[in-house]
């Protein structure tokens, strides 16, 4: 079910507990970047924030980072869905997301793993369109809806976040517990 509108009560918050700064990513070293990790015991969530420049290397790097985080959290059962859904929302952010950086936020909400990809083009909302068999694009939102438990978009005056949830069983020895 794709929803549009605000989901502030379930939206990733503003992390403030721990910040680690690294050099900005570059074509020669795309793994460098800005990372912010926050832990909040009050609501049981853990956030990871990754900020990358909008570039052609973005979707691949985002997909690898998010999949790696899910693997670290012990979420093997949803890795393929995480990889596919992240690839779709990251590619849309790079292709249609304005000129600013792309921000990725990972969160835990009880039995849900959330990925939210933020960009600077709130007017460029995702659309569902019928794709012909010969089309090489245009299936992303259908794929996102098919492989996730929930997905949607949240907008503000200056940004947009396309997000998805996947239900999972968090291992008891996960870094999030």
Short mmCIF file of C-alpha atoms in Angstrom, two decimals:
data_model
loop_
_atom_site.label_atom_id
_atom_site.label_comp_id
_atom_site.label_asym_id
_atom_site.label_seq_id
_atom_site.Cartn_x
_atom_site.Cartn_y
_atom_site.Cartn_z
CA UNK A 1 0.00 0.00 0.00
CA UNK A 2 1.63 3.25 -1.13
CA UNK A 3 0.72 6.23 1.01
CA UNK A 4 1.40 9.88 0.49
CA UNK A 5 1.50 12.47 3.22
CA UNK A 6 2.98 12.90 6.64
CA UNK A 7 3.95 10.03 8.87
CA UNK A 8 5.70 12.09 11.51
CA UNK A 9 4.79 9.79 14.36
CA UNK A 10 6.68 7.03 12.52
CA UNK A 11 9.17 9.19 10.68
CA UNK A 12 12.87 8.91 11.49
CA UNK A 13 13.71 11.58 14.05
CA UNK A 14 16.56 13.98 14.21
CA UNK A 15 19.53 11.95 15.51
CA UNK A 16 21.62 13.77 18.07
CA UNK A 17 23.38 11.21 20.25
CA UNK A 18 26.50 10.28 18.27
CA UNK A 19 28.04 11.84 15.18
CA UNK A 20 31.01 10.68 13.14
CA UNK A 21 32.34 12.86 10.33
CA UNK A 22 34.27 11.47 7.41
CA UNK A 23 35.48 13.04 4.19
CA UNK A 24 32.90 13.65 1.49
CA UNK A 25 32.54 10.83 -1.08
CA UNK A 26 34.29 11.16 -4.42
CA UNK A 27 34.37 9.19 -7.65
CA UNK A 28 37.71 7.69 -6.60
CA UNK A 29 36.52 6.79 -3.11
CA UNK A 30 32.72 6.52 -2.99
CA UNK A 31 32.74 4.77 0.39
CA UNK A 32 33.75 7.94 2.18
CA UNK A 33 30.83 9.98 3.44
CA UNK A 34 28.97 11.63 6.27
CA UNK A 35 27.53 9.22 8.79
CA UNK A 36 25.43 9.92 11.83
CA UNK A 37 24.37 7.13 14.15
CA UNK A 38 21.95 7.67 17.00
CA UNK A 39 20.51 5.33 19.59
CA UNK A 40 17.33 6.13 21.46
CA UNK A 41 16.33 3.90 24.34
CA UNK A 42 13.06 5.77 24.87
CA UNK A 43 11.32 4.39 21.79
CA UNK A 44 13.48 1.38 20.94
CA UNK A 45 14.74 2.66 17.60
CA UNK A 46 18.23 2.91 16.22
CA UNK A 47 18.97 5.34 13.41
CA UNK A 48 21.74 5.43 10.87
CA UNK A 49 21.97 8.53 8.67
CA UNK A 50 24.09 8.51 5.50
CA UNK A 51 24.49 11.65 3.38
CA UNK A 52 25.87 11.30 -0.14
CA UNK A 53 26.18 13.67 -3.10
CA UNK A 54 23.66 13.17 -5.86
CA UNK A 55 25.68 11.39 -8.51
CA UNK A 56 25.61 8.34 -10.71
CA UNK A 57 27.57 6.35 -8.13
CA UNK A 58 24.88 7.06 -5.53
CA UNK A 59 22.42 4.18 -6.06
CA UNK A 60 25.10 1.48 -6.01
CA UNK A 61 26.80 2.90 -2.93
CA UNK A 62 23.47 3.38 -1.13
CA UNK A 63 22.36 -0.16 -1.96
CA UNK A 64 25.65 -1.60 -0.64
CA UNK A 65 25.58 0.47 2.56
CA UNK A 66 21.95 -0.29 3.42
CA UNK A 67 22.33 -4.00 2.62
CA UNK A 68 25.50 -4.12 4.73
CA UNK A 69 23.67 -2.48 7.65
CA UNK A 70 20.78 -4.97 7.37
CA UNK A 71 23.29 -7.84 7.32
CA UNK A 72 25.05 -6.39 10.40
CA UNK A 73 21.70 -6.27 12.21
CA UNK A 74 21.18 -9.97 11.40
CA UNK A 75 18.31 -9.42 8.97
CA UNK A 76 19.22 -12.17 6.49
CA UNK A 77 15.57 -13.04 5.83
CA UNK A 78 14.88 -9.65 4.22
CA UNK A 79 18.22 -8.88 2.52
CA UNK A 80 16.98 -9.37 -1.04
CA UNK A 81 13.91 -7.19 -0.46
CA UNK A 82 16.11 -4.54 1.22
CA UNK A 83 18.52 -4.60 -1.73
CA UNK A 84 15.80 -4.30 -4.40
CA UNK A 85 13.67 -1.68 -2.62
CA UNK A 86 16.71 0.42 -1.69
CA UNK A 87 17.97 0.31 -5.26
CA UNK A 88 14.64 1.60 -6.56
CA UNK A 89 14.24 4.50 -4.11
CA UNK A 90 17.92 5.50 -4.32
CA UNK A 91 17.87 5.52 -8.13
CA UNK A 92 14.71 7.66 -8.12
CA UNK A 93 16.35 10.11 -5.70
CA UNK A 94 19.42 10.43 -7.90
CA UNK A 95 17.49 10.70 -11.19
CA UNK A 96 14.56 12.85 -10.03
CA UNK A 97 15.67 14.28 -6.69
CA UNK A 98 16.94 17.76 -7.38
CA UNK A 99 20.49 19.05 -7.08
CA UNK A 100 21.19 18.55 -3.37
CA UNK A 101 22.59 15.64 -1.41
CA UNK A 102 20.68 12.40 -0.90
CA UNK A 103 20.13 11.39 2.73
CA UNK A 104 19.35 7.82 3.75
CA UNK A 105 17.91 7.07 7.19
CA UNK A 106 17.58 3.54 8.60
CA UNK A 107 15.34 2.95 11.59
CA UNK A 108 13.88 0.19 13.71
CA UNK A 109 10.23 0.42 14.72
CA UNK A 110 9.37 -2.66 16.76
CA UNK A 111 9.31 -5.49 14.21
CA UNK A 112 9.80 -3.11 11.25
CA UNK A 113 12.98 -2.14 9.43
CA UNK A 114 12.53 1.26 7.78
CA UNK A 115 14.56 2.81 4.99
CA UNK A 116 13.82 6.44 4.06
CA UNK A 117 15.62 8.17 1.18
CA UNK A 118 15.43 11.98 1.30
CA UNK A 119 16.11 14.33 -1.62
CA UNK A 120 15.65 18.02 -2.42
CA UNK A 121 12.80 17.83 -4.95
CA UNK A 122 9.50 17.72 -3.04
CA UNK A 123 7.60 18.53 -6.23
CA UNK A 124 8.89 15.39 -8.01
CA UNK A 125 6.56 12.82 -6.48
CA UNK A 126 6.86 9.14 -7.41
CA UNK A 127 4.26 7.95 -9.89
CA UNK A 128 2.84 4.60 -10.86
CA UNK A 129 2.76 4.15 -14.59
CA UNK A 130 2.01 1.22 -16.80
CA UNK A 131 5.21 -0.10 -18.33
CA UNK A 132 5.30 -2.02 -21.58
CA UNK A 133 7.37 -5.19 -21.84
CA UNK A 134 9.94 -3.34 -23.94
CA UNK A 135 10.36 -0.39 -21.52
CA UNK A 136 13.66 -0.28 -19.64
CA UNK A 137 12.28 1.87 -16.82
CA UNK A 138 9.02 2.76 -15.14
CA UNK A 139 8.53 -0.28 -12.92
CA UNK A 140 10.23 1.00 -9.77
CA UNK A 141 7.19 1.98 -7.74
CA UNK A 142 5.39 -1.24 -8.65
CA UNK A 143 8.43 -3.23 -7.51
CA UNK A 144 8.64 -1.21 -4.29
CA UNK A 145 5.01 -1.91 -3.49
CA UNK A 146 5.40 -5.61 -4.33
CA UNK A 147 8.42 -6.34 -2.11
CA UNK A 148 7.68 -4.17 0.96
CA UNK A 149 5.09 -4.30 3.72
CA UNK A 150 4.37 -0.57 3.44
CA UNK A 151 5.79 2.33 1.47
CA UNK A 152 5.05 5.98 1.04
CA UNK A 153 6.29 9.50 0.56
CA UNK A 154 6.56 12.36 3.01
CA UNK A 155 7.13 15.92 1.79
CA UNK A 156 8.06 19.25 3.29
CA UNK A 157 8.63 22.62 1.65
CA UNK A 158 12.22 21.75 0.73
CA UNK A 159 12.54 17.95 0.78
CA UNK A 160 10.87 14.66 0.01
CA UNK A 161 11.39 11.26 1.64
CA UNK A 162 10.39 8.04 -0.08
CA UNK A 163 10.30 5.32 2.56
CA UNK A 164 9.48 1.66 2.99
CA UNK A 165 8.95 -0.80 5.83
CA UNK A 166 9.80 -4.48 5.95
CA UNK A 167 8.56 -6.69 8.77
CA UNK A 168 11.28 -8.81 10.29
CA UNK A 169 12.30 -10.75 13.36
CA UNK A 170 15.18 -8.93 15.01
CA UNK A 171 17.81 -11.35 16.37
CA UNK A 172 18.30 -11.09 20.13
CA UNK A 173 22.02 -10.49 19.59
CA UNK A 174 21.42 -7.75 16.98
CA UNK A 175 23.23 -4.43 17.56
CA UNK A 176 19.73 -2.91 17.77
CA UNK A 177 18.66 -4.85 20.87
#
